[in-house]
Amino acid sequence: MKLRRDTVAGAAFVALALLLWWLSDDLPVGSLAMPGAGMMPMIAIGLVALFGAVLLVRGASTPPITAAHWSDADHAVRVIVFAALATALYTRLGVLITMSLLLFGLVALVERRGILRAAVFAVGVTVTLWAVFGMLLKSPLPTGSIWS
């Protein structure tokens, strides 16, 4: 039996969704009329499981996993490292600083675009994020422990 790329990826996403479903059962889901804090995470986890299952079922038509080339693995590792750092720092630095640094790092260092372009992009997206979620939707954004 030859393992296929999408079959392996689909199985991994389904397994991840099942693990996350099991780990996040402590949040109240509520109902459609009165959704709880766990409603959106459960919907997201369900979608990950659904799309993973689609990959799993349709994976037989993809190339074998041994035919995969790993020439872009260093790029993927850099993106994963930046995302992990942002995840670790967002409560300490706050969402606005962390998002600015994450986007600037991804655009300037990972994608190797100009520093000015990266800074304008990072600040622009972060200000838009703050305006939409912080001001318009009045969603509480973590400000970070260094500011309090």
PDB file of C-alpha atoms in Angstrom:
ATOM      1  CA  MET A   1       0.000   0.000   0.000  1.00  0.00           C
ATOM      2  CA  LYS A   2       1.393   3.383  -1.031  1.00  0.00           C
ATOM      3  CA  LEU A   3       0.738   6.297   1.239  1.00  0.00           C
ATOM      4  CA  ARG A   4      -0.494   9.358  -0.608  1.00  0.00           C
ATOM      5  CA  ARG A   5       0.233  12.958   0.376  1.00  0.00           C
ATOM      6  CA  ASP A   6      -3.361  14.064   0.838  1.00  0.00           C
ATOM      7  CA  THR A   7      -4.290  10.831   2.598  1.00  0.00           C
ATOM      8  CA  VAL A   8      -1.605  11.414   5.209  1.00  0.00           C
ATOM      9  CA  ALA A   9      -2.500  15.117   5.550  1.00  0.00           C
ATOM     10  CA  GLY A  10      -6.215  14.347   5.817  1.00  0.00           C
ATOM     11  CA  ALA A  11      -5.642  11.711   8.482  1.00  0.00           C
ATOM     12  CA  ALA A  12      -3.434  14.141  10.424  1.00  0.00           C
ATOM     13  CA  PHE A  13      -6.089  16.879  10.306  1.00  0.00           C
ATOM     14  CA  VAL A  14      -8.859  14.502  11.388  1.00  0.00           C
ATOM     15  CA  ALA A  15      -6.692  13.231  14.261  1.00  0.00           C
ATOM     16  CA  LEU A  16      -5.826  16.804  15.277  1.00  0.00           C
ATOM     17  CA  ALA A  17      -9.504  17.811  15.206  1.00  0.00           C
ATOM     18  CA  LEU A  18     -10.480  14.826  17.344  1.00  0.00           C
ATOM     19  CA  LEU A  19      -7.743  15.673  19.848  1.00  0.00           C
ATOM     20  CA  LEU A  20      -8.799  19.328  19.991  1.00  0.00           C
ATOM     21  CA  TRP A  21     -12.467  18.339  20.355  1.00  0.00           C
ATOM     22  CA  TRP A  22     -11.550  16.114  23.280  1.00  0.00           C
ATOM     23  CA  LEU A  23      -9.346  18.781  24.915  1.00  0.00           C
ATOM     24  CA  SER A  24     -11.812  21.652  24.567  1.00  0.00           C
ATOM     25  CA  ASP A  25     -14.915  20.063  26.007  1.00  0.00           C
ATOM     26  CA  ASP A  26     -14.720  22.245  29.124  1.00  0.00           C
ATOM     27  CA  LEU A  27     -16.048  25.356  27.330  1.00  0.00           C
ATOM     28  CA  PRO A  28     -19.850  25.667  27.263  1.00  0.00           C
ATOM     29  CA  VAL A  29     -21.179  25.393  23.710  1.00  0.00           C
ATOM     30  CA  GLY A  30     -24.649  26.682  24.490  1.00  0.00           C
ATOM     31  CA  SER A  31     -27.300  26.723  21.770  1.00  0.00           C
ATOM     32  CA  LEU A  32     -27.880  28.595  18.525  1.00  0.00           C
ATOM     33  CA  ALA A  33     -30.177  30.996  20.357  1.00  0.00           C
ATOM     34  CA  MET A  34     -27.629  31.606  23.112  1.00  0.00           C
ATOM     35  CA  PRO A  35     -24.139  30.514  21.959  1.00  0.00           C
ATOM     36  CA  GLY A  36     -21.557  29.853  24.614  1.00  0.00           C
ATOM     37  CA  ALA A  37     -17.824  30.479  24.645  1.00  0.00           C
ATOM     38  CA  GLY A  38     -17.143  27.101  23.063  1.00  0.00           C
ATOM     39  CA  MET A  39     -19.441  27.507  20.049  1.00  0.00           C
ATOM     40  CA  MET A  40     -16.956  29.066  17.609  1.00  0.00           C
ATOM     41  CA  PRO A  41     -14.028  26.816  18.579  1.00  0.00           C
ATOM     42  CA  MET A  42     -16.238  23.761  18.116  1.00  0.00           C
ATOM     43  CA  ILE A  43     -17.399  25.005  14.710  1.00  0.00           C
ATOM     44  CA  ALA A  44     -13.793  25.603  13.668  1.00  0.00           C
ATOM     45  CA  ILE A  45     -12.746  22.167  14.925  1.00  0.00           C
ATOM     46  CA  GLY A  46     -15.670  20.584  13.079  1.00  0.00           C
ATOM     47  CA  LEU A  47     -14.632  22.305   9.851  1.00  0.00           C
ATOM     48  CA  VAL A  48     -11.034  21.103  10.265  1.00  0.00           C
ATOM     49  CA  ALA A  49     -12.341  17.556  10.730  1.00  0.00           C
ATOM     50  CA  LEU A  50     -14.675  17.868   7.734  1.00  0.00           C
ATOM     51  CA  PHE A  51     -12.017  19.180   5.359  1.00  0.00           C
ATOM     52  CA  GLY A  52      -9.519  16.646   6.691  1.00  0.00           C
ATOM     53  CA  ALA A  53     -12.012  13.887   5.922  1.00  0.00           C
ATOM     54  CA  VAL A  54     -12.462  15.249   2.396  1.00  0.00           C
ATOM     55  CA  LEU A  55      -8.672  15.167   1.928  1.00  0.00           C
ATOM     56  CA  LEU A  56      -8.565  11.661   3.329  1.00  0.00           C
ATOM     57  CA  VAL A  57     -11.263  10.372   0.975  1.00  0.00           C
ATOM     58  CA  ARG A  58      -9.970  12.132  -2.140  1.00  0.00           C
ATOM     59  CA  GLY A  59      -6.314  11.455  -1.349  1.00  0.00           C
ATOM     60  CA  ALA A  60      -6.066   8.364  -3.527  1.00  0.00           C
ATOM     61  CA  SER A  61      -5.670  10.525  -6.640  1.00  0.00           C
ATOM     62  CA  THR A  62      -2.631  12.422  -5.328  1.00  0.00           C
ATOM     63  CA  PRO A  63       1.034  11.499  -5.819  1.00  0.00           C
ATOM     64  CA  PRO A  64       2.702   9.164  -3.327  1.00  0.00           C
ATOM     65  CA  ILE A  65       4.278  10.746  -0.271  1.00  0.00           C
ATOM     66  CA  THR A  66       7.704   9.532  -1.414  1.00  0.00           C
ATOM     67  CA  ALA A  67       7.423  11.799  -4.472  1.00  0.00           C
ATOM     68  CA  ALA A  68       7.173  14.909  -2.299  1.00  0.00           C
ATOM     69  CA  HIS A  69      10.029  17.347  -2.635  1.00  0.00           C
ATOM     70  CA  TRP A  70      11.180  19.227   0.423  1.00  0.00           C
ATOM     71  CA  SER A  71      12.932  22.125  -1.282  1.00  0.00           C
ATOM     72  CA  ASP A  72      10.748  24.687   0.483  1.00  0.00           C
ATOM     73  CA  ALA A  73      10.941  23.133   3.959  1.00  0.00           C
ATOM     74  CA  ASP A  74      13.176  25.886   5.345  1.00  0.00           C
ATOM     75  CA  HIS A  75      10.553  28.467   4.384  1.00  0.00           C
ATOM     76  CA  ALA A  76       7.844  26.466   6.149  1.00  0.00           C
ATOM     77  CA  VAL A  77       9.995  26.108   9.263  1.00  0.00           C
ATOM     78  CA  ARG A  78      10.556  29.884   9.403  1.00  0.00           C
ATOM     79  CA  VAL A  79       6.797  30.523   9.181  1.00  0.00           C
ATOM     80  CA  ILE A  80       6.124  27.961  11.926  1.00  0.00           C
ATOM     81  CA  VAL A  81       8.792  29.504  14.176  1.00  0.00           C
ATOM     82  CA  PHE A  82       7.370  33.025  13.715  1.00  0.00           C
ATOM     83  CA  ALA A  83       3.824  31.791  14.422  1.00  0.00           C
ATOM     84  CA  ALA A  84       4.973  29.919  17.537  1.00  0.00           C
ATOM     85  CA  LEU A  85       6.811  33.002  18.834  1.00  0.00           C
ATOM     86  CA  ALA A  86       3.749  35.167  18.241  1.00  0.00           C
ATOM     87  CA  THR A  87       1.560  32.648  20.044  1.00  0.00           C
ATOM     88  CA  ALA A  88       3.924  32.594  23.006  1.00  0.00           C
ATOM     89  CA  LEU A  89       4.250  36.385  23.214  1.00  0.00           C
ATOM     90  CA  TYR A  90       0.804  37.788  22.453  1.00  0.00           C
ATOM     91  CA  THR A  91      -0.394  37.804  26.059  1.00  0.00           C
ATOM     92  CA  ARG A  92       2.854  39.321  27.298  1.00  0.00           C
ATOM     93  CA  LEU A  93       3.258  41.980  24.575  1.00  0.00           C
ATOM     94  CA  GLY A  94      -0.363  42.401  23.579  1.00  0.00           C
ATOM     95  CA  VAL A  95      -2.085  41.697  20.308  1.00  0.00           C
ATOM     96  CA  LEU A  96      -1.194  44.956  18.577  1.00  0.00           C
ATOM     97  CA  ILE A  97       2.561  44.783  19.150  1.00  0.00           C
ATOM     98  CA  THR A  98       2.707  41.044  18.546  1.00  0.00           C
ATOM     99  CA  MET A  99       0.724  41.249  15.291  1.00  0.00           C
ATOM    100  CA  SER A 100       2.885  44.116  14.058  1.00  0.00           C
ATOM    101  CA  LEU A 101       6.069  42.213  14.829  1.00  0.00           C
ATOM    102  CA  LEU A 102       4.704  38.965  13.374  1.00  0.00           C
ATOM    103  CA  LEU A 103       3.599  40.538  10.112  1.00  0.00           C
ATOM    104  CA  PHE A 104       6.771  42.589   9.805  1.00  0.00           C
ATOM    105  CA  GLY A 105       8.912  39.501  10.452  1.00  0.00           C
ATOM    106  CA  LEU A 106       6.988  37.363   7.988  1.00  0.00           C
ATOM    107  CA  VAL A 107       7.057  39.942   5.215  1.00  0.00           C
ATOM    108  CA  ALA A 108      10.583  41.328   5.737  1.00  0.00           C
ATOM    109  CA  LEU A 109      12.507  38.287   6.939  1.00  0.00           C
ATOM    110  CA  VAL A 110      10.637  35.276   5.581  1.00  0.00           C
ATOM    111  CA  GLU A 111       9.328  36.682   2.293  1.00  0.00           C
ATOM    112  CA  ARG A 112      12.336  39.016   1.924  1.00  0.00           C
ATOM    113  CA  ARG A 113      10.419  42.119   0.877  1.00  0.00           C
ATOM    114  CA  GLY A 114      11.615  45.652   1.506  1.00  0.00           C
ATOM    115  CA  ILE A 115      11.718  46.890   5.090  1.00  0.00           C
ATOM    116  CA  LEU A 116       9.586  49.967   4.379  1.00  0.00           C
ATOM    117  CA  ARG A 117       6.934  47.913   2.561  1.00  0.00           C
ATOM    118  CA  ALA A 118       6.916  45.367   5.371  1.00  0.00           C
ATOM    119  CA  ALA A 119       6.544  48.074   8.030  1.00  0.00           C
ATOM    120  CA  VAL A 120       3.693  49.820   6.191  1.00  0.00           C
ATOM    121  CA  PHE A 121       1.920  46.506   5.640  1.00  0.00           C
ATOM    122  CA  ALA A 122       2.377  45.351   9.249  1.00  0.00           C
ATOM    123  CA  VAL A 123       1.190  48.620  10.771  1.00  0.00           C
ATOM    124  CA  GLY A 124      -1.686  48.956   8.288  1.00  0.00           C
ATOM    125  CA  VAL A 125      -3.052  45.481   8.941  1.00  0.00           C
ATOM    126  CA  THR A 126      -2.612  45.866  12.699  1.00  0.00           C
ATOM    127  CA  VAL A 127      -4.401  49.228  12.787  1.00  0.00           C
ATOM    128  CA  THR A 128      -7.217  47.717  10.698  1.00  0.00           C
ATOM    129  CA  LEU A 129      -7.386  44.765  13.100  1.00  0.00           C
ATOM    130  CA  TRP A 130      -7.608  47.147  16.063  1.00  0.00           C
ATOM    131  CA  ALA A 131     -10.237  49.335  14.354  1.00  0.00           C
ATOM    132  CA  VAL A 132     -12.480  46.413  13.376  1.00  0.00           C
ATOM    133  CA  PHE A 133     -12.173  44.206  16.438  1.00  0.00           C
ATOM    134  CA  GLY A 134     -11.285  46.709  19.158  1.00  0.00           C
ATOM    135  CA  MET A 135     -13.415  49.691  18.184  1.00  0.00           C
ATOM    136  CA  LEU A 136     -16.185  48.501  15.863  1.00  0.00           C
ATOM    137  CA  LEU A 137     -16.909  45.083  17.393  1.00  0.00           C
ATOM    138  CA  LYS A 138     -15.789  46.141  20.893  1.00  0.00           C
ATOM    139  CA  SER A 139     -13.921  42.882  21.325  1.00  0.00           C
ATOM    140  CA  PRO A 140     -11.440  42.905  24.205  1.00  0.00           C
ATOM    141  CA  LEU A 141      -7.941  42.589  22.766  1.00  0.00           C
ATOM    142  CA  PRO A 142      -5.157  41.583  25.150  1.00  0.00           C
ATOM    143  CA  THR A 143      -3.001  44.633  25.839  1.00  0.00           C
ATOM    144  CA  GLY A 144      -0.140  42.667  27.343  1.00  0.00           C
ATOM    145  CA  SER A 145       1.324  42.473  30.807  1.00  0.00           C
ATOM    146  CA  ILE A 146       4.112  44.959  30.100  1.00  0.00           C
ATOM    147  CA  TRP A 147       1.550  47.812  29.883  1.00  0.00           C
ATOM    148  CA  SER A 148      -0.187  47.148  33.191  1.00  0.00           C
TER     149      SER A 148
END
